[in-house]
PDB file of N, CA and C in Angstrom:
ATOM      1  N   MET D  14      14.448 -13.058  -3.299  1.00  0.00           N
ATOM      2  CA  MET D  14      13.160 -12.826  -2.671  1.00  0.00           C
ATOM      3  C   MET D  14      12.080 -12.863  -3.759  1.00  0.00           C
ATOM      4  N   HIS D  15      10.974 -13.495  -3.447  1.00  0.00           N
ATOM      5  CA  HIS D  15       9.863 -13.566  -4.390  1.00  0.00           C
ATOM      6  C   HIS D  15       9.327 -12.149  -4.637  1.00  0.00           C
ATOM      7  N   PRO D  16       9.093 -11.789  -5.892  1.00  0.00           N
ATOM      8  CA  PRO D  16       8.684 -10.409  -6.183  1.00  0.00           C
ATOM      9  C   PRO D  16       7.371 -10.002  -5.513  1.00  0.00           C
ATOM     10  N   TYR D  17       6.440 -10.927  -5.366  1.00  0.00           N
ATOM     11  CA  TYR D  17       5.175 -10.562  -4.721  1.00  0.00           C
ATOM     12  C   TYR D  17       5.324 -10.422  -3.209  1.00  0.00           C
ATOM     13  N   LEU D  18       6.294 -11.104  -2.617  1.00  0.00           N
ATOM     14  CA  LEU D  18       6.597 -10.887  -1.198  1.00  0.00           C
ATOM     15  C   LEU D  18       7.185  -9.488  -1.016  1.00  0.00           C
ATOM     16  N   ALA D  19       8.121  -9.124  -1.898  1.00  0.00           N
ATOM     17  CA  ALA D  19       8.709  -7.779  -1.838  1.00  0.00           C
ATOM     18  C   ALA D  19       7.629  -6.718  -2.037  1.00  0.00           C
ATOM     19  N   LEU D  20       6.707  -6.969  -2.957  1.00  0.00           N
ATOM     20  CA  LEU D  20       5.620  -6.017  -3.190  1.00  0.00           C
ATOM     21  C   LEU D  20       4.713  -5.922  -1.964  1.00  0.00           C
ATOM     22  N   GLY D  21       4.434  -7.045  -1.334  1.00  0.00           N
ATOM     23  CA  GLY D  21       3.625  -7.035  -0.105  1.00  0.00           C
ATOM     24  C   GLY D  21       4.288  -6.234   0.996  1.00  0.00           C
ATOM     25  N   ILE D  22       5.599  -6.389   1.154  1.00  0.00           N
ATOM     26  CA  ILE D  22       6.337  -5.616   2.164  1.00  0.00           C
ATOM     27  C   ILE D  22       6.287  -4.133   1.813  1.00  0.00           C
ATOM     28  N   ALA D  23       6.422  -3.810   0.530  1.00  0.00           N
ATOM     29  CA  ALA D  23       6.341  -2.405   0.091  1.00  0.00           C
ATOM     30  C   ALA D  23       4.981  -1.813   0.426  1.00  0.00           C
ATOM     31  N   ILE D  24       3.926  -2.566   0.178  1.00  0.00           N
ATOM     32  CA  ILE D  24       2.572  -2.073   0.436  1.00  0.00           C
ATOM     33  C   ILE D  24       2.347  -1.859   1.924  1.00  0.00           C
ATOM     34  N   VAL D  25       2.714  -2.838   2.734  1.00  0.00           N
ATOM     35  CA  VAL D  25       2.517  -2.719   4.186  1.00  0.00           C
ATOM     36  C   VAL D  25       3.352  -1.571   4.745  1.00  0.00           C
ATOM     37  N   SER D  26       4.582  -1.415   4.268  1.00  0.00           N
ATOM     38  CA  SER D  26       5.435  -0.308   4.728  1.00  0.00           C
ATOM     39  C   SER D  26       4.821   1.037   4.387  1.00  0.00           C
ATOM     40  N   GLU D  27       4.258   1.147   3.192  1.00  0.00           N
ATOM     41  CA  GLU D  27       3.632   2.402   2.775  1.00  0.00           C
ATOM     42  C   GLU D  27       2.390   2.704   3.606  1.00  0.00           C
ATOM     43  N   VAL D  28       1.613   1.683   3.922  1.00  0.00           N
ATOM     44  CA  VAL D  28       0.416   1.872   4.738  1.00  0.00           C
ATOM     45  C   VAL D  28       0.794   2.301   6.153  1.00  0.00           C
ATOM     46  N   ILE D  29       1.825   1.693   6.716  1.00  0.00           N
ATOM     47  CA  ILE D  29       2.301   2.090   8.051  1.00  0.00           C
ATOM     48  C   ILE D  29       2.777   3.541   8.029  1.00  0.00           C
ATOM     49  N   ALA D  30       3.561   3.887   7.010  1.00  0.00           N
ATOM     50  CA  ALA D  30       4.076   5.262   6.907  1.00  0.00           C
ATOM     51  C   ALA D  30       2.939   6.264   6.752  1.00  0.00           C
ATOM     52  N   THR D  31       1.981   5.951   5.901  1.00  0.00           N
ATOM     53  CA  THR D  31       0.858   6.861   5.689  1.00  0.00           C
ATOM     54  C   THR D  31       0.037   7.006   6.964  1.00  0.00           C
ATOM     55  N   SER D  32      -0.153   5.922   7.683  1.00  0.00           N
ATOM     56  CA  SER D  32      -0.885   5.976   8.955  1.00  0.00           C
ATOM     57  C   SER D  32      -0.152   6.837   9.978  1.00  0.00           C
ATOM     58  N   ALA D  33       1.161   6.778   9.976  1.00  0.00           N
ATOM     59  CA  ALA D  33       1.949   7.559  10.930  1.00  0.00           C
ATOM     60  C   ALA D  33       1.978   9.043  10.581  1.00  0.00           C
ATOM     61  N   LEU D  34       1.649   9.392   9.348  1.00  0.00           N
ATOM     62  CA  LEU D  34       1.633  10.811   8.962  1.00  0.00           C
ATOM     63  C   LEU D  34       0.709  11.624   9.865  1.00  0.00           C
ATOM     64  N   ARG D  35      -0.447  11.065  10.163  1.00  0.00           N
ATOM     65  CA  ARG D  35      -1.392  11.779  11.034  1.00  0.00           C
ATOM     66  C   ARG D  35      -0.785  12.010  12.414  1.00  0.00           C
ATOM     67  N   ALA D  36      -0.154  10.974  12.956  1.00  0.00           N
ATOM     68  CA  ALA D  36       0.438  11.090  14.293  1.00  0.00           C
ATOM     69  C   ALA D  36       1.661  12.003  14.319  1.00  0.00           C
ATOM     70  N   SER D  37       2.289  12.222  13.155  1.00  0.00           N
ATOM     71  CA  SER D  37       3.488  13.069  13.126  1.00  0.00           C
ATOM     72  C   SER D  37       3.159  14.542  13.341  1.00  0.00           C
ATOM     73  N   ASP D  38       1.879  14.893  13.170  1.00  0.00           N
ATOM     74  CA  ASP D  38       1.419  16.270  13.380  1.00  0.00           C
ATOM     75  C   ASP D  38       2.273  17.255  12.581  1.00  0.00           C
ATOM     76  N   GLY D  39       2.310  17.013  11.259  1.00  0.00           N
ATOM     77  CA  GLY D  39       3.081  17.911  10.391  1.00  0.00           C
ATOM     78  C   GLY D  39       4.580  17.798  10.604  1.00  0.00           C
ATOM     79  N   PHE D  40       5.044  16.625  10.939  1.00  0.00           N
ATOM     80  CA  PHE D  40       6.449  16.333  11.227  1.00  0.00           C
ATOM     81  C   PHE D  40       6.966  17.113  12.435  1.00  0.00           C
ATOM     82  N   SER D  41       6.081  17.444  13.347  1.00  0.00           N
ATOM     83  CA  SER D  41       6.507  18.145  14.555  1.00  0.00           C
ATOM     84  C   SER D  41       6.752  17.182  15.727  1.00  0.00           C
ATOM     85  N   ARG D  42       6.401  15.918  15.564  1.00  0.00           N
ATOM     86  CA  ARG D  42       6.634  14.902  16.597  1.00  0.00           C
ATOM     87  C   ARG D  42       7.660  13.910  16.064  1.00  0.00           C
ATOM     88  N   LEU D  43       8.733  13.699  16.836  1.00  0.00           N
ATOM     89  CA  LEU D  43       9.898  12.949  16.362  1.00  0.00           C
ATOM     90  C   LEU D  43       9.579  11.505  15.991  1.00  0.00           C
ATOM     91  N   TRP D  44       9.052  10.715  16.916  1.00  0.00           N
ATOM     92  CA  TRP D  44       8.917   9.278  16.671  1.00  0.00           C
ATOM     93  C   TRP D  44       7.967   8.949  15.534  1.00  0.00           C
ATOM     94  N   PRO D  45       6.796   9.545  15.488  1.00  0.00           N
ATOM     95  CA  PRO D  45       5.951   9.265  14.322  1.00  0.00           C
ATOM     96  C   PRO D  45       6.592   9.728  13.009  1.00  0.00           C
ATOM     97  N   SER D  46       7.337  10.829  13.061  1.00  0.00           N
ATOM     98  CA  SER D  46       8.018  11.313  11.860  1.00  0.00           C
ATOM     99  C   SER D  46       9.072  10.321  11.393  1.00  0.00           C
ATOM    100  N   LEU D  47       9.777   9.711  12.340  1.00  0.00           N
ATOM    101  CA  LEU D  47      10.775   8.695  11.987  1.00  0.00           C
ATOM    102  C   LEU D  47      10.110   7.463  11.385  1.00  0.00           C
ATOM    103  N   VAL D  48       8.943   7.102  11.902  1.00  0.00           N
ATOM    104  CA  VAL D  48       8.190   5.972  11.327  1.00  0.00           C
ATOM    105  C   VAL D  48       7.795   6.288   9.883  1.00  0.00           C
ATOM    106  N   VAL D  49       7.380   7.523   9.632  1.00  0.00           N
ATOM    107  CA  VAL D  49       7.013   7.931   8.271  1.00  0.00           C
ATOM    108  C   VAL D  49       8.214   7.787   7.335  1.00  0.00           C
ATOM    109  N   VAL D  50       9.338   8.343   7.716  1.00  0.00           N
ATOM    110  CA  VAL D  50      10.531   8.314   6.860  1.00  0.00           C
ATOM    111  C   VAL D  50      11.008   6.874   6.645  1.00  0.00           C
ATOM    112  N   ALA D  51      11.062   6.089   7.713  1.00  0.00           N
ATOM    113  CA  ALA D  51      11.511   4.695   7.592  1.00  0.00           C
ATOM    114  C   ALA D  51      10.524   3.881   6.757  1.00  0.00           C
ATOM    115  N   GLY D  52       9.239   4.086   6.988  1.00  0.00           N
ATOM    116  CA  GLY D  52       8.230   3.335   6.252  1.00  0.00           C
ATOM    117  C   GLY D  52       8.271   3.618   4.767  1.00  0.00           C
ATOM    118  N   TYR D  53       8.359   4.879   4.404  1.00  0.00           N
ATOM    119  CA  TYR D  53       8.431   5.204   2.978  1.00  0.00           C
ATOM    120  C   TYR D  53       9.758   4.740   2.379  1.00  0.00           C
ATOM    121  N   GLY D  54      10.833   4.827   3.146  1.00  0.00           N
ATOM    122  CA  GLY D  54      12.120   4.319   2.661  1.00  0.00           C
ATOM    123  C   GLY D  54      12.047   2.831   2.356  1.00  0.00           C
ATOM    124  N   LEU D  55      11.489   2.062   3.291  1.00  0.00           N
ATOM    125  CA  LEU D  55      11.319   0.625   3.055  1.00  0.00           C
ATOM    126  C   LEU D  55      10.382   0.363   1.880  1.00  0.00           C
ATOM    127  N   ALA D  56       9.305   1.125   1.802  1.00  0.00           N
ATOM    128  CA  ALA D  56       8.335   0.928   0.721  1.00  0.00           C
ATOM    129  C   ALA D  56       8.997   1.099  -0.638  1.00  0.00           C
ATOM    130  N   PHE D  57       9.764   2.152  -0.802  1.00  0.00           N
ATOM    131  CA  PHE D  57      10.390   2.387  -2.100  1.00  0.00           C
ATOM    132  C   PHE D  57      11.529   1.405  -2.371  1.00  0.00           C
ATOM    133  N   PHE D  58      12.241   0.991  -1.322  1.00  0.00           N
ATOM    134  CA  PHE D  58      13.284  -0.016  -1.517  1.00  0.00           C
ATOM    135  C   PHE D  58      12.661  -1.316  -2.024  1.00  0.00           C
ATOM    136  N   PHE D  59      11.624  -1.799  -1.329  1.00  0.00           N
ATOM    137  CA  PHE D  59      11.020  -3.061  -1.729  1.00  0.00           C
ATOM    138  C   PHE D  59      10.256  -2.952  -3.046  1.00  0.00           C
ATOM    139  N   LEU D  60       9.728  -1.782  -3.352  1.00  0.00           N
ATOM    140  CA  LEU D  60       9.124  -1.598  -4.666  1.00  0.00           C
ATOM    141  C   LEU D  60      10.199  -1.707  -5.746  1.00  0.00           C
ATOM    142  N   SER D  61      11.376  -1.166  -5.493  1.00  0.00           N
ATOM    143  CA  SER D  61      12.464  -1.264  -6.478  1.00  0.00           C
ATOM    144  C   SER D  61      12.911  -2.712  -6.664  1.00  0.00           C
ATOM    145  N   VAL D  62      12.886  -3.504  -5.592  1.00  0.00           N
ATOM    146  CA  VAL D  62      13.202  -4.930  -5.701  1.00  0.00           C
ATOM    147  C   VAL D  62      12.139  -5.622  -6.562  1.00  0.00           C
ATOM    148  N   THR D  63      10.898  -5.266  -6.331  1.00  0.00           N
ATOM    149  CA  THR D  63       9.785  -5.833  -7.091  1.00  0.00           C
ATOM    150  C   THR D  63       9.936  -5.559  -8.584  1.00  0.00           C
ATOM    151  N   LEU D  64      10.382  -4.355  -8.917  1.00  0.00           N
ATOM    152  CA  LEU D  64      10.454  -3.941 -10.319  1.00  0.00           C
ATOM    153  C   LEU D  64      11.513  -4.688 -11.121  1.00  0.00           C
ATOM    154  N   LYS D  65      12.342  -5.483 -10.464  1.00  0.00           N
ATOM    155  CA  LYS D  65      13.286  -6.335 -11.187  1.00  0.00           C
ATOM    156  C   LYS D  65      12.552  -7.467 -11.900  1.00  0.00           C
ATOM    157  N   SER D  66      11.354  -7.817 -11.413  1.00  0.00           N
ATOM    158  CA  SER D  66      10.633  -8.971 -11.953  1.00  0.00           C
ATOM    159  C   SER D  66       9.241  -8.674 -12.471  1.00  0.00           C
ATOM    160  N   ILE D  67       8.604  -7.639 -11.957  1.00  0.00           N
ATOM    161  CA  ILE D  67       7.228  -7.323 -12.336  1.00  0.00           C
ATOM    162  C   ILE D  67       7.241  -5.993 -13.086  1.00  0.00           C
ATOM    163  N   PRO D  68       6.548  -5.913 -14.216  1.00  0.00           N
ATOM    164  CA  PRO D  68       6.511  -4.644 -14.963  1.00  0.00           C
ATOM    165  C   PRO D  68       6.008  -3.491 -14.089  1.00  0.00           C
ATOM    166  N   VAL D  69       6.555  -2.314 -14.309  1.00  0.00           N
ATOM    167  CA  VAL D  69       6.276  -1.162 -13.451  1.00  0.00           C
ATOM    168  C   VAL D  69       4.793  -0.814 -13.405  1.00  0.00           C
ATOM    169  N   GLY D  70       4.109  -0.868 -14.517  1.00  0.00           N
ATOM    170  CA  GLY D  70       2.689  -0.519 -14.529  1.00  0.00           C
ATOM    171  C   GLY D  70       1.857  -1.481 -13.691  1.00  0.00           C
ATOM    172  N   ILE D  71       2.166  -2.756 -13.786  1.00  0.00           N
ATOM    173  CA  ILE D  71       1.443  -3.776 -13.021  1.00  0.00           C
ATOM    174  C   ILE D  71       1.771  -3.632 -11.535  1.00  0.00           C
ATOM    175  N   ALA D  72       3.048  -3.517 -11.208  1.00  0.00           N
ATOM    176  CA  ALA D  72       3.453  -3.395  -9.796  1.00  0.00           C
ATOM    177  C   ALA D  72       2.836  -2.153  -9.168  1.00  0.00           C
ATOM    178  N   TYR D  73       2.846  -1.049  -9.891  1.00  0.00           N
ATOM    179  CA  TYR D  73       2.308   0.182  -9.330  1.00  0.00           C
ATOM    180  C   TYR D  73       0.797   0.111  -9.185  1.00  0.00           C
ATOM    181  N   ALA D  74       0.124  -0.527 -10.123  1.00  0.00           N
ATOM    182  CA  ALA D  74      -1.328  -0.689 -10.023  1.00  0.00           C
ATOM    183  C   ALA D  74      -1.687  -1.498  -8.782  1.00  0.00           C
ATOM    184  N   ILE D  75      -0.960  -2.567  -8.540  1.00  0.00           N
ATOM    185  CA  ILE D  75      -1.216  -3.394  -7.359  1.00  0.00           C
ATOM    186  C   ILE D  75      -0.875  -2.615  -6.093  1.00  0.00           C
ATOM    187  N   TRP D  76       0.287  -1.956  -6.087  1.00  0.00           N
ATOM    188  CA  TRP D  76       0.737  -1.218  -4.914  1.00  0.00           C
ATOM    189  C   TRP D  76      -0.246  -0.112  -4.551  1.00  0.00           C
ATOM    190  N   SER D  77      -0.607   0.680  -5.528  1.00  0.00           N
ATOM    191  CA  SER D  77      -1.496   1.802  -5.224  1.00  0.00           C
ATOM    192  C   SER D  77      -2.909   1.326  -4.907  1.00  0.00           C
ATOM    193  N   GLY D  78      -3.404   0.342  -5.649  1.00  0.00           N
ATOM    194  CA  GLY D  78      -4.758  -0.144  -5.406  1.00  0.00           C
ATOM    195  C   GLY D  78      -4.922  -0.775  -4.034  1.00  0.00           C
ATOM    196  N   LEU D  79      -4.044  -1.700  -3.714  1.00  0.00           N
ATOM    197  CA  LEU D  79      -4.147  -2.331  -2.397  1.00  0.00           C
ATOM    198  C   LEU D  79      -3.795  -1.360  -1.278  1.00  0.00           C
ATOM    199  N   GLY D  80      -2.900  -0.422  -1.564  1.00  0.00           N
ATOM    200  CA  GLY D  80      -2.576   0.595  -0.568  1.00  0.00           C
ATOM    201  C   GLY D  80      -3.781   1.449  -0.216  1.00  0.00           C
ATOM    202  N   VAL D  81      -4.555   1.844  -1.230  1.00  0.00           N
ATOM    203  CA  VAL D  81      -5.768   2.635  -0.989  1.00  0.00           C
ATOM    204  C   VAL D  81      -6.746   1.858  -0.120  1.00  0.00           C
ATOM    205  N   VAL D  82      -6.954   0.606  -0.454  1.00  0.00           N
ATOM    206  CA  VAL D  82      -7.897  -0.210   0.313  1.00  0.00           C
ATOM    207  C   VAL D  82      -7.405  -0.394   1.741  1.00  0.00           C
ATOM    208  N   LEU D  83      -6.143  -0.754   1.907  1.00  0.00           N
ATOM    209  CA  LEU D  83      -5.621  -1.002   3.257  1.00  0.00           C
ATOM    210  C   LEU D  83      -5.600   0.258   4.108  1.00  0.00           C
ATOM    211  N   ILE D  84      -5.203   1.395   3.541  1.00  0.00           N
ATOM    212  CA  ILE D  84      -5.173   2.615   4.347  1.00  0.00           C
ATOM    213  C   ILE D  84      -6.587   3.041   4.710  1.00  0.00           C
ATOM    214  N   SER D  85      -7.552   2.765   3.856  1.00  0.00           N
ATOM    215  CA  SER D  85      -8.945   3.069   4.193  1.00  0.00           C
ATOM    216  C   SER D  85      -9.435   2.191   5.336  1.00  0.00           C
ATOM    217  N   VAL D  86      -9.057   0.931   5.333  1.00  0.00           N
ATOM    218  CA  VAL D  86      -9.432   0.026   6.424  1.00  0.00           C
ATOM    219  C   VAL D  86      -8.755   0.457   7.726  1.00  0.00           C
ATOM    220  N   VAL D  87      -7.479   0.813   7.651  1.00  0.00           N
ATOM    221  CA  VAL D  87      -6.764   1.292   8.842  1.00  0.00           C
ATOM    222  C   VAL D  87      -7.420   2.564   9.373  1.00  0.00           C
ATOM    223  N   ALA D  88      -7.754   3.489   8.489  1.00  0.00           N
ATOM    224  CA  ALA D  88      -8.397   4.741   8.911  1.00  0.00           C
ATOM    225  C   ALA D  88      -9.760   4.455   9.551  1.00  0.00           C
ATOM    226  N   TRP D  89     -10.470   3.479   9.037  1.00  0.00           N
ATOM    227  CA  TRP D  89     -11.765   3.090   9.606  1.00  0.00           C
ATOM    228  C   TRP D  89     -11.580   2.479  10.996  1.00  0.00           C
ATOM    229  N   LEU D  90     -10.595   1.589  11.128  1.00  0.00           N
ATOM    230  CA  LEU D  90     -10.375   0.897  12.400  1.00  0.00           C
ATOM    231  C   LEU D  90      -9.739   1.786  13.465  1.00  0.00           C
ATOM    232  N   LEU D  91      -8.738   2.556  13.081  1.00  0.00           N
ATOM    233  CA  LEU D  91      -7.958   3.309  14.068  1.00  0.00           C
ATOM    234  C   LEU D  91      -8.410   4.749  14.259  1.00  0.00           C
ATOM    235  N   PHE D  92      -8.918   5.380  13.200  1.00  0.00           N
ATOM    236  CA  PHE D  92      -9.213   6.801  13.267  1.00  0.00           C
ATOM    237  C   PHE D  92     -10.702   7.123  13.161  1.00  0.00           C
ATOM    238  N   GLY D  93     -11.533   6.090  13.083  1.00  0.00           N
ATOM    239  CA  GLY D  93     -12.969   6.312  13.052  1.00  0.00           C
ATOM    240  C   GLY D  93     -13.498   6.890  11.755  1.00  0.00           C
ATOM    241  N   GLN D  94     -12.736   6.763  10.671  1.00  0.00           N
ATOM    242  CA  GLN D  94     -13.215   7.254   9.375  1.00  0.00           C
ATOM    243  C   GLN D  94     -14.442   6.444   8.974  1.00  0.00           C
ATOM    244  N   LYS D  95     -15.461   7.118   8.513  1.00  0.00           N
ATOM    245  CA  LYS D  95     -16.679   6.453   8.067  1.00  0.00           C
ATOM    246  C   LYS D  95     -16.537   6.038   6.605  1.00  0.00           C
ATOM    247  N   LEU D  96     -16.961   4.824   6.318  1.00  0.00           N
ATOM    248  CA  LEU D  96     -16.961   4.333   4.949  1.00  0.00           C
ATOM    249  C   LEU D  96     -18.401   4.069   4.543  1.00  0.00           C
ATOM    250  N   ASP D  97     -18.882   4.819   3.554  1.00  0.00           N
ATOM    251  CA  ASP D  97     -20.249   4.600   3.095  1.00  0.00           C
ATOM    252  C   ASP D  97     -20.264   3.504   2.027  1.00  0.00           C
ATOM    253  N   LEU D  98     -21.461   3.191   1.557  1.00  0.00           N
ATOM    254  CA  LEU D  98     -21.609   2.116   0.588  1.00  0.00           C
ATOM    255  C   LEU D  98     -20.802   2.376  -0.681  1.00  0.00           C
ATOM    256  N   ALA D  99     -20.804   3.615  -1.148  1.00  0.00           N
ATOM    257  CA  ALA D  99     -20.043   3.939  -2.362  1.00  0.00           C
ATOM    258  C   ALA D  99     -18.545   3.685  -2.164  1.00  0.00           C
ATOM    259  N   ALA D 100     -18.013   4.025  -0.986  1.00  0.00           N
ATOM    260  CA  ALA D 100     -16.597   3.787  -0.705  1.00  0.00           C
ATOM    261  C   ALA D 100     -16.295   2.289  -0.683  1.00  0.00           C
ATOM    262  N   ILE D 101     -17.172   1.529  -0.067  1.00  0.00           N
ATOM    263  CA  ILE D 101     -16.961   0.081   0.018  1.00  0.00           C
ATOM    264  C   ILE D 101     -17.051  -0.560  -1.370  1.00  0.00           C
ATOM    265  N   VAL D 102     -18.029  -0.149  -2.162  1.00  0.00           N
ATOM    266  CA  VAL D 102     -18.156  -0.673  -3.522  1.00  0.00           C
ATOM    267  C   VAL D 102     -16.925  -0.287  -4.348  1.00  0.00           C
ATOM    268  N   GLY D 103     -16.494   0.960  -4.232  1.00  0.00           N
ATOM    269  CA  GLY D 103     -15.308   1.404  -4.962  1.00  0.00           C
ATOM    270  C   GLY D 103     -14.070   0.603  -4.588  1.00  0.00           C
ATOM    271  N   MET D 104     -13.886   0.347  -3.311  1.00  0.00           N
ATOM    272  CA  MET D 104     -12.730  -0.454  -2.887  1.00  0.00           C
ATOM    273  C   MET D 104     -12.861  -1.895  -3.359  1.00  0.00           C
ATOM    274  N   GLY D 105     -14.081  -2.403  -3.412  1.00  0.00           N
ATOM    275  CA  GLY D 105     -14.292  -3.737  -3.966  1.00  0.00           C
ATOM    276  C   GLY D 105     -13.896  -3.799  -5.432  1.00  0.00           C
ATOM    277  N   LEU D 106     -14.211  -2.737  -6.164  1.00  0.00           N
ATOM    278  CA  LEU D 106     -13.814  -2.671  -7.573  1.00  0.00           C
ATOM    279  C   LEU D 106     -12.292  -2.592  -7.727  1.00  0.00           C
ATOM    280  N   ILE D 107     -11.638  -1.888  -6.818  1.00  0.00           N
ATOM    281  CA  ILE D 107     -10.170  -1.827  -6.851  1.00  0.00           C
ATOM    282  C   ILE D 107      -9.592  -3.218  -6.645  1.00  0.00           C
ATOM    283  N   VAL D 108     -10.082  -3.930  -5.638  1.00  0.00           N
ATOM    284  CA  VAL D 108      -9.601  -5.290  -5.376  1.00  0.00           C
ATOM    285  C   VAL D 108      -9.891  -6.187  -6.575  1.00  0.00           C
ATOM    286  N   ALA D 109     -11.076  -6.044  -7.164  1.00  0.00           N
ATOM    287  CA  ALA D 109     -11.413  -6.832  -8.352  1.00  0.00           C
ATOM    288  C   ALA D 109     -10.438  -6.531  -9.490  1.00  0.00           C
ATOM    289  N   GLY D 110     -10.085  -5.269  -9.658  1.00  0.00           N
ATOM    290  CA  GLY D 110      -9.121  -4.899 -10.696  1.00  0.00           C
ATOM    291  C   GLY D 110      -7.760  -5.526 -10.470  1.00  0.00           C
ATOM    292  N   VAL D 111      -7.305  -5.536  -9.231  1.00  0.00           N
ATOM    293  CA  VAL D 111      -6.023  -6.169  -8.906  1.00  0.00           C
ATOM    294  C   VAL D 111      -6.091  -7.662  -9.198  1.00  0.00           C
ATOM    295  N   LEU D 112      -7.203  -8.296  -8.843  1.00  0.00           N
ATOM    296  CA  LEU D 112      -7.364  -9.729  -9.126  1.00  0.00           C
ATOM    297  C   LEU D 112      -7.371 -10.002 -10.634  1.00  0.00           C
ATOM    298  N   VAL D 113      -8.079  -9.180 -11.401  1.00  0.00           N
ATOM    299  CA  VAL D 113      -8.100  -9.353 -12.855  1.00  0.00           C
ATOM    300  C   VAL D 113      -6.691  -9.229 -13.420  1.00  0.00           C
ATOM    301  N   LEU D 114      -5.936  -8.230 -12.962  1.00  0.00           N
ATOM    302  CA  LEU D 114      -4.548  -8.070 -13.421  1.00  0.00           C
ATOM    303  C   LEU D 114      -3.730  -9.324 -13.164  1.00  0.00           C
ATOM    304  N   ASN D 115      -3.853  -9.867 -11.968  1.00  0.00           N
ATOM    305  CA  ASN D 115      -3.027 -11.000 -11.578  1.00  0.00           C
ATOM    306  C   ASN D 115      -3.484 -12.329 -12.154  1.00  0.00           C
ATOM    307  N   LEU D 116      -4.784 -12.494 -12.299  1.00  0.00           N
ATOM    308  CA  LEU D 116      -5.289 -13.789 -12.743  1.00  0.00           C
ATOM    309  C   LEU D 116      -5.435 -13.917 -14.251  1.00  0.00           C
ATOM    310  N   PHE D 117      -5.699 -12.809 -14.945  1.00  0.00           N
ATOM    311  CA  PHE D 117      -6.038 -12.909 -16.353  1.00  0.00           C
ATOM    312  C   PHE D 117      -5.118 -12.141 -17.300  1.00  0.00           C
ATOM    313  N   SER D 118      -4.359 -11.203 -16.793  1.00  0.00           N
ATOM    314  CA  SER D 118      -3.531 -10.382 -17.678  1.00  0.00           C
ATOM    315  C   SER D 118      -2.229 -11.096 -18.026  1.00  0.00           C
ATOM    316  N   LYS D 119      -1.858 -11.030 -19.289  1.00  0.00           N
ATOM    317  CA  LYS D 119      -0.563 -11.559 -19.710  1.00  0.00           C
ATOM    318  C   LYS D 119       0.551 -10.552 -19.422  1.00  0.00           C
ATOM    319  N   SER D 120       0.167  -9.349 -18.966  1.00  0.00           N
ATOM    320  CA  SER D 120       1.159  -8.303 -18.665  1.00  0.00           C
ATOM    321  C   SER D 120       1.855  -8.545 -17.339  1.00  0.00           C
ATOM    322  N   SER D 121       1.195  -9.235 -16.412  1.00  0.00           N
ATOM    323  CA  SER D 121       1.786  -9.411 -15.089  1.00  0.00           C
ATOM    324  C   SER D 121       2.714 -10.614 -15.079  1.00  0.00           C
ATOM    325  N   ALA D 122       3.703 -10.532 -14.208  1.00  0.00           N
ATOM    326  CA  ALA D 122       4.660 -11.626 -14.065  1.00  0.00           C
ATOM    327  C   ALA D 122       4.146 -12.615 -13.036  1.00  0.00           C
ATOM    328  N   HIS D 123       4.184 -13.878 -13.367  1.00  0.00           N
ATOM    329  CA  HIS D 123       3.710 -14.919 -12.434  1.00  0.00           C
ATOM    330  C   HIS D 123       4.844 -15.833 -12.073  1.00  0.00           C
TER     331      HIS D 123
END
């Protein structure tokens, strides 16, 4: 499996799990709680697959950075979270950082 595909699956799984945390109501609701556990399990499995090819610092920077942006977008779309200009600019900087890592850094695996 291509390492960036595995990383993408890890990121999406983590975002799904984090989104389900709210619906789990403190793990008192079964189905959302199962989604949380399965999502985080998949996220860490695919992150471990990624780490066979991509250095841990680079993989984690991409995973956490894109995860923050995606969960913020999900919270905005599904939960009505407000994003002000500072939040949008900050997320833009996170995406820019991920792009710089991937396009210009010799530390990342291509």
